[in-house]
Each structure stands twice: as structure tokens, then as C-alpha cells.
CSV table of C-alpha atoms and ligand atoms in Angstrom, one decimal:
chain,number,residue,atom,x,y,z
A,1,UNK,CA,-9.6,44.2,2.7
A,2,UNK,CA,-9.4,45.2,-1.2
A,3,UNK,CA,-7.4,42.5,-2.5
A,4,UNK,CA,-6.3,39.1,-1.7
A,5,UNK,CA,-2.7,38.5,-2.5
A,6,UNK,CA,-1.2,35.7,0.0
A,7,UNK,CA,-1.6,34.2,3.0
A,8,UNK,CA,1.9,35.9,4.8
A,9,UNK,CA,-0.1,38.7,5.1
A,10,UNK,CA,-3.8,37.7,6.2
A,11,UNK,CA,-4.7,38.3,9.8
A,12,UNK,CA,-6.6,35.0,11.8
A,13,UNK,CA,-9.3,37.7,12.0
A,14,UNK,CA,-9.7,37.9,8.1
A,15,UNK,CA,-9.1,34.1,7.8
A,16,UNK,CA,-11.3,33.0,10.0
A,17,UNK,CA,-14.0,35.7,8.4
A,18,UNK,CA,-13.3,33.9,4.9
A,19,UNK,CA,-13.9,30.2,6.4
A,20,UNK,CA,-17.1,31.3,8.2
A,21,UNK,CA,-18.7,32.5,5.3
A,22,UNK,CA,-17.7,29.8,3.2
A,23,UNK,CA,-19.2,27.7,5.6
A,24,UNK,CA,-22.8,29.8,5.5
A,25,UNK,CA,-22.6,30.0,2.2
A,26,UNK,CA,-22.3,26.0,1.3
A,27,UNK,CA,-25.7,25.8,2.2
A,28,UNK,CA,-26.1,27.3,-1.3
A,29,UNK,CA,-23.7,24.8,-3.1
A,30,UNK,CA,-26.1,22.3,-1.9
A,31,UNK,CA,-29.5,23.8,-2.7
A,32,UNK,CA,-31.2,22.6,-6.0
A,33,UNK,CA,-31.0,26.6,-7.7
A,34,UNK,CA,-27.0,27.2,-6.6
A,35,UNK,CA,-27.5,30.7,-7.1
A,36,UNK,CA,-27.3,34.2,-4.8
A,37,UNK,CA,-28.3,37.3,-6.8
A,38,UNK,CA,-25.6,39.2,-4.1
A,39,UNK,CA,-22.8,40.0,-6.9
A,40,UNK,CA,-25.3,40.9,-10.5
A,41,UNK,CA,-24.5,43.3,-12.4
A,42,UNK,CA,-20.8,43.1,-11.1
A,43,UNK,CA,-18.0,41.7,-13.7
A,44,UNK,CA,-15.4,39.2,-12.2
A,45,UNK,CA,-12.5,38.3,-14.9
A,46,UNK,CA,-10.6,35.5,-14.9
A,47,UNK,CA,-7.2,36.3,-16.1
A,48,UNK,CA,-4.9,33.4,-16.9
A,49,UNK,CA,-1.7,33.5,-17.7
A,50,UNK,CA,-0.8,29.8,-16.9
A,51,UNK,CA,-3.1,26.6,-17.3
A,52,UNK,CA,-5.6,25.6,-15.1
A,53,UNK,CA,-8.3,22.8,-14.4
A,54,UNK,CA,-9.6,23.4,-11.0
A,55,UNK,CA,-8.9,27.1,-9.9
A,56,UNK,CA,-10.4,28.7,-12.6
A,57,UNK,CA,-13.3,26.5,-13.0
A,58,UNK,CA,-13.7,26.7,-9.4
A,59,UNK,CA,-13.0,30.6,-9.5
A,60,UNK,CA,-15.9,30.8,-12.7
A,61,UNK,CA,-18.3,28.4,-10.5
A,62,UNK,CA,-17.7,30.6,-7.2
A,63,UNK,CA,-19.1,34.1,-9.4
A,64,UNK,CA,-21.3,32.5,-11.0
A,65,UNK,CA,-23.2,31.1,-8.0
A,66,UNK,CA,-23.3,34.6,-6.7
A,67,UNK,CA,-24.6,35.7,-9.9
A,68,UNK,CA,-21.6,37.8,-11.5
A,69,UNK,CA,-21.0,38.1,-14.6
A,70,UNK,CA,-18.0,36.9,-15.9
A,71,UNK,CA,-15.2,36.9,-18.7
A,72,UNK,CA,-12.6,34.0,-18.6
A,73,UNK,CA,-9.4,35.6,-20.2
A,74,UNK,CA,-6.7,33.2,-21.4
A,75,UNK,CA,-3.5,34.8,-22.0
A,76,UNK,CA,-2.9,31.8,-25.3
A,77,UNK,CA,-5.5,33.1,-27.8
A,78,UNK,CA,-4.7,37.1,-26.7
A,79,UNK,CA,-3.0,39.4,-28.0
A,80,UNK,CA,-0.8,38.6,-24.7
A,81,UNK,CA,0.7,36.1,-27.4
A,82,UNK,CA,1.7,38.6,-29.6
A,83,UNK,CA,3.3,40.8,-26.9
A,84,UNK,CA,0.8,42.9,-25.1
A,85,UNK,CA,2.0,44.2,-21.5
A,86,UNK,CA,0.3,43.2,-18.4
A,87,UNK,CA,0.0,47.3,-18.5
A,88,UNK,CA,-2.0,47.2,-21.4
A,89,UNK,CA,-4.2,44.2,-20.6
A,90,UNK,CA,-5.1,45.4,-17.3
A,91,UNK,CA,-6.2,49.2,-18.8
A,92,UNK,CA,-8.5,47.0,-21.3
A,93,UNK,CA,-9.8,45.3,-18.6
A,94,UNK,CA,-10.8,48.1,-16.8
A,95,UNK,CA,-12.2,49.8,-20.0
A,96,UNK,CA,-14.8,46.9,-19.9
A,97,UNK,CA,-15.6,47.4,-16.3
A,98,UNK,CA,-13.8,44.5,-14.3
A,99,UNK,CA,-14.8,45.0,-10.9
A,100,UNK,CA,-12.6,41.9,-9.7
A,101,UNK,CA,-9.6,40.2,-11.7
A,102,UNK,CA,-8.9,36.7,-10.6
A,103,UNK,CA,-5.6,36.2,-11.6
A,104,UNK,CA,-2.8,33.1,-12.4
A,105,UNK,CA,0.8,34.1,-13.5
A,106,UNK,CA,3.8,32.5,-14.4
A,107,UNK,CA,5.9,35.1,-12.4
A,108,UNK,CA,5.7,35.6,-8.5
A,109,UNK,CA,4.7,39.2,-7.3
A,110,UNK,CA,2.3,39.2,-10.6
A,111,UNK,CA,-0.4,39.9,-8.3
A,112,UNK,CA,1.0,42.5,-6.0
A,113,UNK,CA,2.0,44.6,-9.1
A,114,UNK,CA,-1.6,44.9,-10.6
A,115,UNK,CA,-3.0,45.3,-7.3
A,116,UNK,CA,-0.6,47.9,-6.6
A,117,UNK,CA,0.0,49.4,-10.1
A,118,UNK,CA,-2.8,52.2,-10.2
A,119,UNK,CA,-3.5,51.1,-13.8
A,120,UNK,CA,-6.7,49.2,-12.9
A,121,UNK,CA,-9.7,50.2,-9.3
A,122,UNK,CA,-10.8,46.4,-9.3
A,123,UNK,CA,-10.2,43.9,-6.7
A,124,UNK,CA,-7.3,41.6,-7.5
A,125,UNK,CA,-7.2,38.4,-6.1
A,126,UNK,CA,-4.1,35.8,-6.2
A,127,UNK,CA,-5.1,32.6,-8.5
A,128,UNK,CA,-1.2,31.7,-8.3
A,129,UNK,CA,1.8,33.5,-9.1
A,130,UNK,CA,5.3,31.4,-9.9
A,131,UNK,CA,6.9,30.2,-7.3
A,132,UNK,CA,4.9,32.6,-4.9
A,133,UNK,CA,1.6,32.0,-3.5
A,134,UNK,CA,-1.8,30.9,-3.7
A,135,UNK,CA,-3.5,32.1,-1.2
A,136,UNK,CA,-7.2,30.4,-1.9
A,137,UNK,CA,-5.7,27.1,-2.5
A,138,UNK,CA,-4.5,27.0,0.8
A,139,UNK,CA,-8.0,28.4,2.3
A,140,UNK,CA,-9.5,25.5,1.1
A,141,UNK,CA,-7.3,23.1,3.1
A,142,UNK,CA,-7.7,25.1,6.2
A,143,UNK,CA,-11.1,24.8,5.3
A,144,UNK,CA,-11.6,21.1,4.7
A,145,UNK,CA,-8.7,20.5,7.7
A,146,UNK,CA,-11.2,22.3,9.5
A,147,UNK,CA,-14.2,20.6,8.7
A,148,UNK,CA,-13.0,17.0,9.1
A,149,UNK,CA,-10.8,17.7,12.3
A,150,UNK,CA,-12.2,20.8,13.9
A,151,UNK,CA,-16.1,20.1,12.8
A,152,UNK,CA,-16.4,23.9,11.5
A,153,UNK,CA,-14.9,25.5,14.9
A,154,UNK,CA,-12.3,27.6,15.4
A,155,UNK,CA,-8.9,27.7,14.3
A,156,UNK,CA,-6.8,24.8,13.7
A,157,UNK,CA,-4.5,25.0,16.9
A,158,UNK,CA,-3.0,22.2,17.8
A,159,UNK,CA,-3.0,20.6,14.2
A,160,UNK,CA,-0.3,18.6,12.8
A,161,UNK,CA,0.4,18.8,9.4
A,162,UNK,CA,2.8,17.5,7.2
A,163,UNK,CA,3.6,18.9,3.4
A,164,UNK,CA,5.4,16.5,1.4
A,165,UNK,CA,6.6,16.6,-1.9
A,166,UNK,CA,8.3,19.4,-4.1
A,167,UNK,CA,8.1,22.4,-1.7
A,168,UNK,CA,10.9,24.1,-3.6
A,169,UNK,CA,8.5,24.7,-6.5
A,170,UNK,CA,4.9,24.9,-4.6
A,171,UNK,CA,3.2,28.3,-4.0
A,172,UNK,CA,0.1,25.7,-2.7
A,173,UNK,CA,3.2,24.9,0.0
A,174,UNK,CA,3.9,28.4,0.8
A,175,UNK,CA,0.7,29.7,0.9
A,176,UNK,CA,-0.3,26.8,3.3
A,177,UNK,CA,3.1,27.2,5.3
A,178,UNK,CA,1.9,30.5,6.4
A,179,UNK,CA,-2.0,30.5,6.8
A,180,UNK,CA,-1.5,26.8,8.7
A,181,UNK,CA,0.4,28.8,10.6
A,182,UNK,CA,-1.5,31.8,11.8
A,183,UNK,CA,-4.4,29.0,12.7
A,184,UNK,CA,-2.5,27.3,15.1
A,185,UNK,CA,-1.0,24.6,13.7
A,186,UNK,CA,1.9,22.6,13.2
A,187,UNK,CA,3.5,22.5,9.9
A,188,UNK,CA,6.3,19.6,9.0
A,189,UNK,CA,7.5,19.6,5.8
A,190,UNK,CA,8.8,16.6,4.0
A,191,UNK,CA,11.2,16.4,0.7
A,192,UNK,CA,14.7,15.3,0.0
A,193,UNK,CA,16.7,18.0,0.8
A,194,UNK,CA,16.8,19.2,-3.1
A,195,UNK,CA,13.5,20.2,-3.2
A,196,UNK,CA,13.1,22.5,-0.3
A,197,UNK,CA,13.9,26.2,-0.2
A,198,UNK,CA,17.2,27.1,0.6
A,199,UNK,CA,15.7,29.6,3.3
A,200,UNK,CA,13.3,26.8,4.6
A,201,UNK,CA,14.5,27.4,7.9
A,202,UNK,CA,13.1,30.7,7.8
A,203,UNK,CA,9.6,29.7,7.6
A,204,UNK,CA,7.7,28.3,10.5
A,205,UNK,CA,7.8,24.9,10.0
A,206,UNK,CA,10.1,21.7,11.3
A,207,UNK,CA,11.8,19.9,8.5
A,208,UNK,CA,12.3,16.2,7.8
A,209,UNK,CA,13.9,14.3,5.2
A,210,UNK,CA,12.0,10.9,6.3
A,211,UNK,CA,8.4,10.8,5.6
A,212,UNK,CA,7.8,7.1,7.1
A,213,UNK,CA,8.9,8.7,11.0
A,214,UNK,CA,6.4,11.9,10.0
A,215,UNK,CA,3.3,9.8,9.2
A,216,UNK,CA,2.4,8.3,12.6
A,217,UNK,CA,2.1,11.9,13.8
A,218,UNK,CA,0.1,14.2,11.8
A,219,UNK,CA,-3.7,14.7,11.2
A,220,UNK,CA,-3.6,15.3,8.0
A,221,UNK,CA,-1.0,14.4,5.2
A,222,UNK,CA,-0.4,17.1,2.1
A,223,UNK,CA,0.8,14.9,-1.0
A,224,UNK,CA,3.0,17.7,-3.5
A,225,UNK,CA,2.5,17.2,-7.0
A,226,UNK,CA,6.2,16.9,-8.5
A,227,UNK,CA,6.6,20.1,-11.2
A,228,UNK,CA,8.4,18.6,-13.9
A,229,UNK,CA,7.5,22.2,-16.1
A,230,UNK,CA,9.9,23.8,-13.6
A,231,UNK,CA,12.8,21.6,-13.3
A,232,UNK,CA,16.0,22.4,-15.3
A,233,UNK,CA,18.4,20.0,-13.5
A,234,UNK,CA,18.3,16.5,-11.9
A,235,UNK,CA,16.1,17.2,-8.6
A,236,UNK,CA,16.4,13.5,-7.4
A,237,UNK,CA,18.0,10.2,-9.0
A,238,UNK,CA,14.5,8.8,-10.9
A,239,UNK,CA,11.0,8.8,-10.6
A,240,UNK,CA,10.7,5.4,-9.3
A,241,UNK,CA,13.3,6.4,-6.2
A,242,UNK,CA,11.1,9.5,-5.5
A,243,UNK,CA,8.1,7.2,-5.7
A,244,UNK,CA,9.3,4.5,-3.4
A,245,UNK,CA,10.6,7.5,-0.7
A,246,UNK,CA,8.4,9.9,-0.5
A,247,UNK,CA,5.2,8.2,-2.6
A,248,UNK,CA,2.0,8.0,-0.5
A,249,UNK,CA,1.3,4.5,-1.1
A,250,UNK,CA,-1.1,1.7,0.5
A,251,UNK,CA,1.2,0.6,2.8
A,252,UNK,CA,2.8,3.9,4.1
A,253,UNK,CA,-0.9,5.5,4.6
A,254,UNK,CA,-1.7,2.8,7.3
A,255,UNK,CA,1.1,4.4,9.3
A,256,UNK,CA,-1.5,7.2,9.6
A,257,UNK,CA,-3.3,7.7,12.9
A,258,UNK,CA,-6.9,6.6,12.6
A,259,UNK,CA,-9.2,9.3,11.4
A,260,UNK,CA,-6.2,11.2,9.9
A,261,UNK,CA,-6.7,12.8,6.0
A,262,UNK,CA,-5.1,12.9,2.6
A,263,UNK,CA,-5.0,15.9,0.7
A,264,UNK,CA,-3.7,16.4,-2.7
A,265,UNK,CA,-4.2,19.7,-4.4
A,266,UNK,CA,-4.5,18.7,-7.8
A,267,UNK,CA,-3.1,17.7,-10.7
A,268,UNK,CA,-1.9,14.4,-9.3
A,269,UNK,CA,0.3,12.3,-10.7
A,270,UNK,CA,-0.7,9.3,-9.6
A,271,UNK,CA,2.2,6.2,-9.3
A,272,UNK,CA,4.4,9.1,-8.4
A,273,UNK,CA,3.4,11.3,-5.1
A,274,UNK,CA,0.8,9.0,-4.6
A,275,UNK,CA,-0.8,5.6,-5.4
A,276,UNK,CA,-4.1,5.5,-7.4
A,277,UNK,CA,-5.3,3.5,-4.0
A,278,UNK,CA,-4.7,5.9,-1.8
A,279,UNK,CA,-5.9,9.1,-4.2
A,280,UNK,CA,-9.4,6.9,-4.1
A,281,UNK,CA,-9.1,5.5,-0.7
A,282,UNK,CA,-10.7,5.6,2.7
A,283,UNK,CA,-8.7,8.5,3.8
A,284,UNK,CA,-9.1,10.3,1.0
A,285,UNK,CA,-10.5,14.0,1.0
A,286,UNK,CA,-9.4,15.4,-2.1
A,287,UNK,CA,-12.4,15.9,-4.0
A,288,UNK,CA,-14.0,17.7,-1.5
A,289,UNK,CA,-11.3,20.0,-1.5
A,290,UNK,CA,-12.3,20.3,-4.8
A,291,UNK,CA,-16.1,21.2,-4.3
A,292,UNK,CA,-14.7,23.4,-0.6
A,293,UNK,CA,-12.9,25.1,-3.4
A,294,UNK,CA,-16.3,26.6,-4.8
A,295,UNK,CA,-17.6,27.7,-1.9
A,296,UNK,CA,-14.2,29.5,-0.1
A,297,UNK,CA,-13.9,31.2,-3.6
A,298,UNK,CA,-17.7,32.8,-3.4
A,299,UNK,CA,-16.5,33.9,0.4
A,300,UNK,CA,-13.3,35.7,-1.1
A,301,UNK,CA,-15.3,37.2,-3.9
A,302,UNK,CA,-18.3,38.2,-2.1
A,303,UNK,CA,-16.4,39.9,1.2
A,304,UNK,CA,-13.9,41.4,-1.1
A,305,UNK,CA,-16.4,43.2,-3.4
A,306,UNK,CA,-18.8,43.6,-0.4
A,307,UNK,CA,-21.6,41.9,-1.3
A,308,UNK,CA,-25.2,42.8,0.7
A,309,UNK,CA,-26.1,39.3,2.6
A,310,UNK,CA,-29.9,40.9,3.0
A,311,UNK,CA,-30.0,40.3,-0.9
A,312,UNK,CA,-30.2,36.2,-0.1
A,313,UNK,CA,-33.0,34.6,-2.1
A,314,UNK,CA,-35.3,32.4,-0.4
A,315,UNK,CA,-36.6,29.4,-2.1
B,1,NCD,C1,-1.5,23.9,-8.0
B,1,NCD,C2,-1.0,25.1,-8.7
B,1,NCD,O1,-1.2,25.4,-9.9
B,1,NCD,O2,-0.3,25.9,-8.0
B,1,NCD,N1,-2.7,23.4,-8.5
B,1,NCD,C3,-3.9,24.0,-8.1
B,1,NCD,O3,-4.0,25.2,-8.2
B,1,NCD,N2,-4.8,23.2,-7.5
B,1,NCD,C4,-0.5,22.9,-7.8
B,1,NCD,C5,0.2,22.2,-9.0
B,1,NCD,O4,0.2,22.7,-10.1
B,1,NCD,O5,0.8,21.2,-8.7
């Protein structure tokens, strides 16, 4: 595997590769020194096109721990702003040596065209692209789903998962759609009817319009933020409807079987998708997703630029 552009086309082989090592190499998250000299002298670049918190923090972390060096890119600041092509940018990039380019972009297939362009040798791996994908996002739920439900084993057959939100607008959905998928498990997803793909009976999943009749069943609950940035029209009637619908509150998370989780990718709008209760509550897993984040991101770097394990240093 060179790059890593989605999920739709990662085999359970590769999949299950990326969460093992992830796994091994948590150990290292946890150590006092968080470091592996397995990727020095190689030069990851973080190329953003879109904001970011989490992924490309998470994405700097991840290089860092493996001892890359690395240039964070943003495309406000560049000469992106004054008009420079994704052609151009990528031919600088590899003028400065970028072995891998992590990259987020407002446009879906962003990825696919560098990858696949010629212009650049490096690695390319999907930080997001529109409407598309984001294929390490939803490695990191398998990987926490995983970890509370499956203890580290296996794939995630039998499963149940619901996605529940704004699917129409969520690469994190897709992305997760298809990798929950090739695991093993089952995939509900819940909106009104206005914010799911028109072709949402083409993917894999069973579709509901009631999240109260989901929640008794699943293991493990995927709260959607609501993407205002990419709404033109009137998805639902008001906030406070959506809320009281599909809102994860106190109440509608003790419908939950015991021992079931809450996930939330990040950025939450809390009040909306879910209450502040439940983002802090019992159930509750999404920080971890935050810190599994780091360590599924050094997997995908280090497999994908082919990093020598014997390197490991001993403390
Ligand atoms: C998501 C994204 O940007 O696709 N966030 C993330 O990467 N953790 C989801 C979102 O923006 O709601």
C-alpha cells in the first residue's frame, strides 16, 4: 500500500494490519520519552486546505512520535491565497523533499488527484476531502469500537452501530459506512430524511428516521456534528426540533444497552447533537478517540512509508 485514500477501498487484511500496529505501538504513547527514531530523517507535510483541531494535531503528534520531521502547511497564509494550483504546491513540495503529504481539502477526490497526478513520489494520505472521505477518522472508531467491545481482537463482526446526525454532509460517515463494514458490522444510520444521501440505499447500511427505536440496539452510538458551513437551504425546521429528535441527551442515552459507547468525532456542538451530560458522561469515549487518534495515525504513517520496527528504542 502507497497511499491511503478511503476506506471503500481498504481490504480487512490492510485494516486489520493498521489497528494491530496501532495497538503495538500505544505502548509508546504511554511511555515517559513518546518517541520511536523509525521515521528520522523522513519529512511528513501536513497540507491543509480546510481547518482543523484534532486531525492535524493528531496527524503532527503521530510523526513526531516516530521522529519525522515535519512542515505543517496551511493553505490561509500561502500563496494558495493568492491563487497558486494544487499543481504548483505539490511540485514545491516535492522540491523540499516531502516523503508523505497528509492532506485536508475542501473538494472530494482532492486526494486521489495528487496521489494519482504524477506531479509529486510521496505518500499521500486522506486527512478529509469535502463531502468524500476520511479514512483515518474512521480507523480510530474501529479502533476504539474495538478496544471497548472486542478487547483488541479481531474484527468487529457482529457489531451494531448506529450513525446519527448529518450523514449527507459527513465524510467521518462515509468513511465509517464502509470500513464498519468490511469488519463485520452492522451499520444503522439515523437522520431525518433531509440529511441523508439521496443514494443512501446504495451503501450497506439499514436506515431509520427514529433514533429513540435505534438506541436499545446498538453497541455503540455515533453522534454527527451538524455542518452548518455546508448548508445553503433549510435542512430541518430549527435547531431546537433537531435537538429534541435526534439530540443525544440524558434521557435518550439510558435507552442504551449497558456497557454500550458514545462516540462523537469532534467538533461538538454541544446542546445540539448532544447534551454537555452525555459528551462528559459515563458512556462517554470520545476523548479517547482523540488520544487512539495519535496512535492509528503513527500506524498509517509508519506502514505506509515502511518504517524498520528493528529500529525500536529501548529505555
Ligand atoms: C470531522 C471532519 O472534519 O470531517 N472532524 C474531524 O476530523 N474529527 C467532522 C466534522 O467536521 O464535523
Amino acid at each position: 500500500m502507497k497511499h491511503l485514500l478511503s476506506t471503500h477501498d481498504l481490504s480487512k487484511e490492510n485494516a486489520l494490519n493498521i489497528l494491530d500496529t496501532a495497538r503495538m505501538l500505544s505502548d509508546v504513547s504511554d511511555r515517559t520519552i513518546r518517541k520511536l527514531p523509525t521515521l528520522r530523517g523522513r519529512t511528513v507535510v501536513n497540507l491543509f486546505y480546510e481547518d482543523s483541531t484534532r486531525t492535524r494535531i493528531s496527524f503532527e503528534a503521530a510523526a513526531k512520535r516516530l521522529s519525522a520531521d515535519v512542515i505543517n502547511f496551511s493553505a490561509k497564509g500561502s500563496s494558495v491565497s493568492k491563487g497558486e494550483s494544487l499543481k504548483d504546491t505539490a511540485l514545491t513540495l516535492k522540491a523540499m523533499g516531502a516523503d508523505a503529504i497528509v492532506m485536508r481539502h475542501h473538494a472530494s477526490g482532492a486526494a486521489h488527484i495528487l496521489a494519482n497526478s504524477g506531479w509529486i513520489d510521496a505518500t499521500v494520505v486522506n486527512a478529509g476531502d469535502g463531502l468524500h472521505e476520511h479514512p483515518t477518522q474512521a480507523l480510530l472508531d474501529a479502533y476504539t469500537i474495538r478496544h471497548h467491545l472486542r478487547a483488541n481482537e479481531g474484527d468487529l463482526s457482529g457489531v451494531r452501530v448506529a450513525i446519527v446526525g448529518d450523514i449527507l454532509h459527513s465524510r467521518v460517515a462515509r468513511s465509517n459506512i464502509w470500513l464498519l463494514n468490511t469488519l463485520g458490522a452492522h451499520v444503522t444510520v439515523v437522520a431525518p430524511p433531509t440529511l441523508l444521501p439521496v443514494a443512501v440505499n446504495s451503501l450497506p447500511v439499514e436506515v431509520s428516521y427514529d433514533l429513540d427505536s435505534v438506541l436499545g440496539k446498538v453497541d455503540a452510538v455515533m453522534m454527527l456534528r451538524i455542518q452548518h458551513e455546508r448548508m445553503h437551504d433549510a435542512y430541518f425546521p430549527s435547531i431546537r426540533e433537531y435537538a429534541s429528535r435526534y439530540g443525544l441527551d440524558k434521557g435518550r442515552v439510558q435507552l442504551l444497552p449497558q456497557g454500550s459507547i458514545v462516540m462523537h468525532p469532534g467538533p461538538m456542538n454541544r446542546g445540539i447533537e448532544i447534551s454537555a451530560e452525555v459528551a462528559d458522561g459515563e458512556n462517554s469515549v470520545i476523548v479517547e478517540q482523540v488520544s487512539n487518534g495519535v496512535n492509528v495515525r503513527m500506524a498509517v504513517l509508519y506502514l505506509l512509508l515502511g518504517g524498520a520496527i528493528e529500529g525500536e528504542e529501548k529505555q
